[in-house]
mmCIF file of C-alpha atoms in Angstrom:
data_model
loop_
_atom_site.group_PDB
_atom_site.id
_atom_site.type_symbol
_atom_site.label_atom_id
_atom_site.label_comp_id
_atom_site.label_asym_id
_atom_site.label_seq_id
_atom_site.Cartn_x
_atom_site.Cartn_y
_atom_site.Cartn_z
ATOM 1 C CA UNK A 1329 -28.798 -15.340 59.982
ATOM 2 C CA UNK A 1330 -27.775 -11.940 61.501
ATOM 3 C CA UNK A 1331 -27.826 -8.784 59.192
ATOM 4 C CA UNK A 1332 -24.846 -7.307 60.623
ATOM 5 C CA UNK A 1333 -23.509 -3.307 59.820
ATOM 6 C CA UNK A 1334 -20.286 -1.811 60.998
ATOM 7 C CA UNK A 1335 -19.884 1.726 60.940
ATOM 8 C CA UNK A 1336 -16.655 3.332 60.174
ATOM 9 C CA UNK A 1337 -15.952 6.741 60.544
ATOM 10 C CA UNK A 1338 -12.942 6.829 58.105
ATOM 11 C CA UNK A 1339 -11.537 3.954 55.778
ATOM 12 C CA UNK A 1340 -9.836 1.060 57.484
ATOM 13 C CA UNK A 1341 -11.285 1.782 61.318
ATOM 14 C CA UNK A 1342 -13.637 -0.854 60.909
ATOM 15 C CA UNK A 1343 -10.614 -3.389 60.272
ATOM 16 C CA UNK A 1344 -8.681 -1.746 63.007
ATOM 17 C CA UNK A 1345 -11.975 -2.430 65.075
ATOM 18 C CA UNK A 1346 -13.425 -5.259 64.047
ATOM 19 C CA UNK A 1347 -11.896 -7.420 61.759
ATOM 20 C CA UNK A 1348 -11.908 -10.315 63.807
ATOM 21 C CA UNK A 1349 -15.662 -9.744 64.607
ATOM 22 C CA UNK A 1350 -16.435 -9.428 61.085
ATOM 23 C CA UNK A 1351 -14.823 -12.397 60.111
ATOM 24 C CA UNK A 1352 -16.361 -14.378 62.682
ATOM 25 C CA UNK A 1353 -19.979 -13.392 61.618
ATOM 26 C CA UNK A 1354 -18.759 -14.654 58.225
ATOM 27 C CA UNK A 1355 -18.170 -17.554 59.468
ATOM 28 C CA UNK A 1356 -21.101 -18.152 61.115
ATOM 29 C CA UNK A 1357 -22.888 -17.042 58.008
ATOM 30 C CA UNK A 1358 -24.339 -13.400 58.844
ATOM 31 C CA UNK A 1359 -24.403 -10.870 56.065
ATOM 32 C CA UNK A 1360 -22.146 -8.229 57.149
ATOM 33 C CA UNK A 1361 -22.009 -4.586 55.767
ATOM 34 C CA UNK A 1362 -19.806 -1.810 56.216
ATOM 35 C CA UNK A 1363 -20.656 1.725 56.174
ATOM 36 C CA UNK A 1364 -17.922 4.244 55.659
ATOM 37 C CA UNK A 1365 -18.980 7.559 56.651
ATOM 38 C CA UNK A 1366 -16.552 10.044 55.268
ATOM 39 C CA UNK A 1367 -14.573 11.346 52.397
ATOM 40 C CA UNK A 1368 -11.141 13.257 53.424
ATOM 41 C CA UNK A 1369 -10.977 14.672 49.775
ATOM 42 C CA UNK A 1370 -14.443 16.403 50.072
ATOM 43 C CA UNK A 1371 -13.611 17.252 53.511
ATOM 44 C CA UNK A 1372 -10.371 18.805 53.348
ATOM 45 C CA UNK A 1373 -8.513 18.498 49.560
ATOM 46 C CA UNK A 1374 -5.347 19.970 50.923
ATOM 47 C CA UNK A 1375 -4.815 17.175 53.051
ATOM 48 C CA UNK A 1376 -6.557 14.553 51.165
ATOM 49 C CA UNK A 1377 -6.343 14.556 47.255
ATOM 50 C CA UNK A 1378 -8.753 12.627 44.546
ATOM 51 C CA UNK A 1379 -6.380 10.018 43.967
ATOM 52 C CA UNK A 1380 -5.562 9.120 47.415
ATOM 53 C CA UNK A 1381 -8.794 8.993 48.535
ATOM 54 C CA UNK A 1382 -9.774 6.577 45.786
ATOM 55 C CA UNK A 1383 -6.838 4.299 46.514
ATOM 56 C CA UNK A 1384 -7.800 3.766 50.097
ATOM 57 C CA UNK A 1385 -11.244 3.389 48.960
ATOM 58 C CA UNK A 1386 -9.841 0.451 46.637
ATOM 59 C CA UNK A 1387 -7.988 -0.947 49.741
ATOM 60 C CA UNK A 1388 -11.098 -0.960 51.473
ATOM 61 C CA UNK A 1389 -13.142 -3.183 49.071
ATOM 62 C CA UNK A 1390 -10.363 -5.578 48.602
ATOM 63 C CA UNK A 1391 -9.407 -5.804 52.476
ATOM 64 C CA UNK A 1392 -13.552 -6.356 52.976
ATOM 65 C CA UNK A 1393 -13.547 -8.829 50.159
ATOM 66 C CA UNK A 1394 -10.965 -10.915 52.165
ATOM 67 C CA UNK A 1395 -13.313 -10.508 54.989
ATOM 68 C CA UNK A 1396 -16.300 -11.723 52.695
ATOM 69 C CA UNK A 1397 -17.999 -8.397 53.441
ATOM 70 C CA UNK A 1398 -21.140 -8.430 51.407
ATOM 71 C CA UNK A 1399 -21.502 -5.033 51.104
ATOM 72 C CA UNK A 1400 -19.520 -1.315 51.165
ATOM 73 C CA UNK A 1401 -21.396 1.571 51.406
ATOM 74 C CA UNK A 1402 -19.688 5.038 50.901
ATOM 75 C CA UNK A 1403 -21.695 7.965 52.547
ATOM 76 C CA UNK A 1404 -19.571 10.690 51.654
ATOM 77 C CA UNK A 1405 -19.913 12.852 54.526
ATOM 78 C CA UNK A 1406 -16.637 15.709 54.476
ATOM 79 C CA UNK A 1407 -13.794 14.742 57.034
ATOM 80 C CA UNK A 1408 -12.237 15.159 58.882
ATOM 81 C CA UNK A 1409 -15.228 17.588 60.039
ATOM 82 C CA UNK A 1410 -17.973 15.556 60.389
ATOM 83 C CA UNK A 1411 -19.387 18.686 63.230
ATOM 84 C CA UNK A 1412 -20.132 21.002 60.100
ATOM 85 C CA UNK A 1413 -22.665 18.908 59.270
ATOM 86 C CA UNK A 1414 -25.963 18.820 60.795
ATOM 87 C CA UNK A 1415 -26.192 15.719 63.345
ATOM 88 C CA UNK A 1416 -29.671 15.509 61.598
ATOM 89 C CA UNK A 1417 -28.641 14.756 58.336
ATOM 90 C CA UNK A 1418 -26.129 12.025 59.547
ATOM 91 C CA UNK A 1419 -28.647 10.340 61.748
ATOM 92 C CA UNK A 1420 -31.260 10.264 58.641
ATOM 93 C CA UNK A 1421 -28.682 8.840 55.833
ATOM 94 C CA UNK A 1422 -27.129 6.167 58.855
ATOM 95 C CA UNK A 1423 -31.405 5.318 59.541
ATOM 96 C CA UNK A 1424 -32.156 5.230 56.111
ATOM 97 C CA UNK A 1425 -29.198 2.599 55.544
ATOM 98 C CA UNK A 1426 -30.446 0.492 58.148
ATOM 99 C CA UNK A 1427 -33.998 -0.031 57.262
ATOM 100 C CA UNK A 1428 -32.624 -0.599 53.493
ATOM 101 C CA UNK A 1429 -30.722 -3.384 54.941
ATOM 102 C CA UNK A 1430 -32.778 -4.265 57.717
ATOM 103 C CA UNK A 1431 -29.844 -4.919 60.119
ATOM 104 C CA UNK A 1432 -30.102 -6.696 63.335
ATOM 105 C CA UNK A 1433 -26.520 -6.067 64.643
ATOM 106 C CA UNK A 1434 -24.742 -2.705 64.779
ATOM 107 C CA UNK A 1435 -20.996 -1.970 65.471
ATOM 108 C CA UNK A 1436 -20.051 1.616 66.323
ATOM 109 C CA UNK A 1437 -16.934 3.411 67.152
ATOM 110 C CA UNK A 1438 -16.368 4.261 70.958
ATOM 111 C CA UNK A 1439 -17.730 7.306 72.072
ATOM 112 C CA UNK A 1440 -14.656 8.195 73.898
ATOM 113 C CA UNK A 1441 -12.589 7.959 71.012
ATOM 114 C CA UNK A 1442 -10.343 10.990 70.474
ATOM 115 C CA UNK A 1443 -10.916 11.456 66.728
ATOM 116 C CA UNK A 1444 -14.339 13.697 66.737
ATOM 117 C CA UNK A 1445 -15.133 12.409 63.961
ATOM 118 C CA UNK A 1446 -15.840 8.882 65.773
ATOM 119 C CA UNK A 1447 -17.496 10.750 68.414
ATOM 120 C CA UNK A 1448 -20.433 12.354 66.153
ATOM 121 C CA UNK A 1449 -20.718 8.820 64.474
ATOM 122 C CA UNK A 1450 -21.150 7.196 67.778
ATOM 123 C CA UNK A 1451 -24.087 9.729 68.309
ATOM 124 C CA UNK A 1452 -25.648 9.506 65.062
ATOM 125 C CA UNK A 1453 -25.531 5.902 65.026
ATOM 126 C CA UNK A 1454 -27.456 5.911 68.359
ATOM 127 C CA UNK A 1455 -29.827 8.198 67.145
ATOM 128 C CA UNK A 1456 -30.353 6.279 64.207
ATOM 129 C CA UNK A 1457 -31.097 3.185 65.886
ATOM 130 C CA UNK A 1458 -33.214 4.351 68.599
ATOM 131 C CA UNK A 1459 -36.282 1.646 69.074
ATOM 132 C CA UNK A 1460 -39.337 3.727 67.387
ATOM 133 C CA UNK A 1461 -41.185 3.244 63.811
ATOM 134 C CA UNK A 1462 -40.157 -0.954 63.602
ATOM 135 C CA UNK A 1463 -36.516 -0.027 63.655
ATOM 136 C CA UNK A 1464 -35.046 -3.496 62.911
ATOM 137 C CA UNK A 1465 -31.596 -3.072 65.163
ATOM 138 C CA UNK A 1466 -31.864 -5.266 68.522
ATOM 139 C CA UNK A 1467 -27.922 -5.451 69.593
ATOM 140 C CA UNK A 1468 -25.326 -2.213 69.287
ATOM 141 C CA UNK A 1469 -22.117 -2.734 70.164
ATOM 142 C CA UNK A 1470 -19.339 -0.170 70.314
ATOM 143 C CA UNK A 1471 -15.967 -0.958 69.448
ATOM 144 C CA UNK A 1472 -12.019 -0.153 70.119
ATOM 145 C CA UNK A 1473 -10.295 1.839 67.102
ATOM 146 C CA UNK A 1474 -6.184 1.471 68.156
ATOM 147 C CA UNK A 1475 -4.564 5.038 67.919
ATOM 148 C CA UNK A 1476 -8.465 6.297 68.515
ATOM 149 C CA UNK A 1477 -9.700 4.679 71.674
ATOM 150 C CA UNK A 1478 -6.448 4.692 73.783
ATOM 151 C CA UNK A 1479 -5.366 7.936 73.386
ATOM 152 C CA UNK A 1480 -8.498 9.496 74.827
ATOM 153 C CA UNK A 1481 -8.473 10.802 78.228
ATOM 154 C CA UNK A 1482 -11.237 8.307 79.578
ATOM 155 C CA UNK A 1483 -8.590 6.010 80.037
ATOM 156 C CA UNK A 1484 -7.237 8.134 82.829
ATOM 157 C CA UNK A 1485 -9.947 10.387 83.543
ATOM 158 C CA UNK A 1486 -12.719 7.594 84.068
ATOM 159 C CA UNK A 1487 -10.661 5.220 86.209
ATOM 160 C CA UNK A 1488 -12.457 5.100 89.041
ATOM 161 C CA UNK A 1489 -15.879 5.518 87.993
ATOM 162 C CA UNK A 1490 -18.278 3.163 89.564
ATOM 163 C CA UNK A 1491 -20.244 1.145 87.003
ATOM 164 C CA UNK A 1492 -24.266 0.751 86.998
ATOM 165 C CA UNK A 1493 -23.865 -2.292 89.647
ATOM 166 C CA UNK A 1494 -22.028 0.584 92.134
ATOM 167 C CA UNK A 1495 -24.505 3.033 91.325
ATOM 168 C CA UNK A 1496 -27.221 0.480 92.404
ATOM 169 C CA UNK A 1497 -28.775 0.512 88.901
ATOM 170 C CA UNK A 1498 -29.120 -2.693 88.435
ATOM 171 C CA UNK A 1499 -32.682 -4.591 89.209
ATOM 172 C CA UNK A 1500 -31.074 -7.624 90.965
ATOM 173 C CA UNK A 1501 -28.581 -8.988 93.022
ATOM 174 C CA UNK A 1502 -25.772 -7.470 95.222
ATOM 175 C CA UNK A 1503 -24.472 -4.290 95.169
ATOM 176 C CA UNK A 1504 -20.769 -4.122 95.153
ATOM 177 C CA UNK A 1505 -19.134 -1.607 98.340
ATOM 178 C CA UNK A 1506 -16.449 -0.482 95.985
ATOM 179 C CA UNK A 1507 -15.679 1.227 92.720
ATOM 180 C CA UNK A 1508 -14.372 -1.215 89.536
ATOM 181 C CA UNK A 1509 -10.962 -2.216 88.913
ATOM 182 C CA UNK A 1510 -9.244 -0.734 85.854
ATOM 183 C CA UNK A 1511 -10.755 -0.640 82.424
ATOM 184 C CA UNK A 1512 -10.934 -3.819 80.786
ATOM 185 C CA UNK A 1513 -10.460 -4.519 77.092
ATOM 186 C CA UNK A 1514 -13.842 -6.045 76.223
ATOM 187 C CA UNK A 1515 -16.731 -5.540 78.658
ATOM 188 C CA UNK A 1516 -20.000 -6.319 78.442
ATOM 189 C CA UNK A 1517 -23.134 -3.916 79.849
ATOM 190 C CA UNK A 1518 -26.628 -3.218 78.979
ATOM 191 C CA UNK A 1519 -27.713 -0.200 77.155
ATOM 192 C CA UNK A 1520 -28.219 3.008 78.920
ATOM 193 C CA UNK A 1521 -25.710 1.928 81.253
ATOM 194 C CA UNK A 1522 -23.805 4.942 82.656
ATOM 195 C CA UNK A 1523 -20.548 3.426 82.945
ATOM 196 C CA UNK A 1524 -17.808 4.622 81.061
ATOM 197 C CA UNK A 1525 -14.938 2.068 81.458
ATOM 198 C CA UNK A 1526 -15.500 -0.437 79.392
ATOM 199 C CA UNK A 1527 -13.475 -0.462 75.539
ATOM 200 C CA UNK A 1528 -16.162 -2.769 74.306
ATOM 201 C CA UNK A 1529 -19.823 -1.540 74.974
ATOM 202 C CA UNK A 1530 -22.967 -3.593 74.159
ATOM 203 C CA UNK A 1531 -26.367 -1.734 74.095
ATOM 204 C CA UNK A 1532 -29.126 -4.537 74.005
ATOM 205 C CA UNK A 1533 -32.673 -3.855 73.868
ATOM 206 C CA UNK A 1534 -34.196 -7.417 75.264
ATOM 207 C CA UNK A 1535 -32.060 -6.706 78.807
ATOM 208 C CA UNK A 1536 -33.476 -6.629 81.415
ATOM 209 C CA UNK A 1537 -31.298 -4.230 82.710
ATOM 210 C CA UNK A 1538 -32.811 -1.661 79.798
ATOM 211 C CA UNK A 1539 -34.348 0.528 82.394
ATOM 212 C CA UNK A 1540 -32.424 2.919 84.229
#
């Protein structure tokens, strides 16, 4: 059994993400958790009141209980400015978290995404799980947040980037002569990969294309 944790930068992005994925690791009888990482009303109460915030909060639980989500974890960090807080102090609560719940698997938003928010998350997360003092995460994936990941200029911007195999990064087997096609929807690479195209990122630590 997997010990699975999905980081969320705001209610309902990690059903916007990965509700299929979690309902799949249901299904194959991992314990998932979800970590949301902000509160708007503690963030900015002009936009966000007390009562709203609580509703969504509500809608959370009950969507994750349809999900079989075994648990929802609240960090109450201020949005939508997660940059006036340290990057620190994220990275600590997010590590602390994970050795509490000893997870295995780690979904993250894209670090393209246009919402900053999603962007220090991404880079928290990362720090977080970085492979030192018996961290227990092997496999980080980074996921697609619709109205987040699409808008963001990568999806112009990075077109033509050459991935690690066109850089020659990779230990074995042919080079390709030319840069990749368009971005695909879900991509797999290895972590540290340079590459920038693909929607779907996984990070995993037992590849042997870990070295770059």
């Amino acid at each position: 059994m997997n010990k699975v944790l999905v980081i969320a930068p705001h209610c309902d992005d990690e059903v916007l993400g990965c509700g299929g994925v979690i309902g799949r690791h249901v299904h194959h009888k991992d314990e998932v958790h979800v970590a949301i990482m902000t509160n708007g009303h503690l963030g900015a109460p002009e936009l966000f009141s007390a009562e709203g915030t609580q509703k969504v909060r509500q809608e959370a639980r009950n969507a994750h209980a349809v999900l079989g989500v075994t648990g929802t974890h609240f960090l109450d960090f201020p949005a939508p400015k997660l940059d006036a807080v340290p990057a620190y102090t994220i990275a600590l609560r997010l590590s602390k978290l994970i050795n509490e719940l000893q997870v295995d698997t780690l979904y993250i938003p894209h670090r393209g995404d246009i919402h900053k928010d999603h962007g220090y998350t991404f880079e928290a997360a990362l720090v977080a799980a970085r492979p030192i003092n018996n961290n227990p995460v092997k496999r980080i994936y980074a996921y697609e947040t619709l109205s987040e990941t699409e808008w963001a200029p990568h999806a112009l911007t990075w077109k033509n980037e050459p991935c690690s195999w066109c850089l020659g990064r990779a230990p074995r087997g042919p080079m390709p002569s030319v840069s990749h096609p368009a971005p695909s929807r879900v991509t797999l690479y290895q972590r540290a990969s340079p590459c920038l195209l693909p929607r779907v990122t996984l990070y995993q630590r037992d590849s042997p294309f870990s070295s770059v």
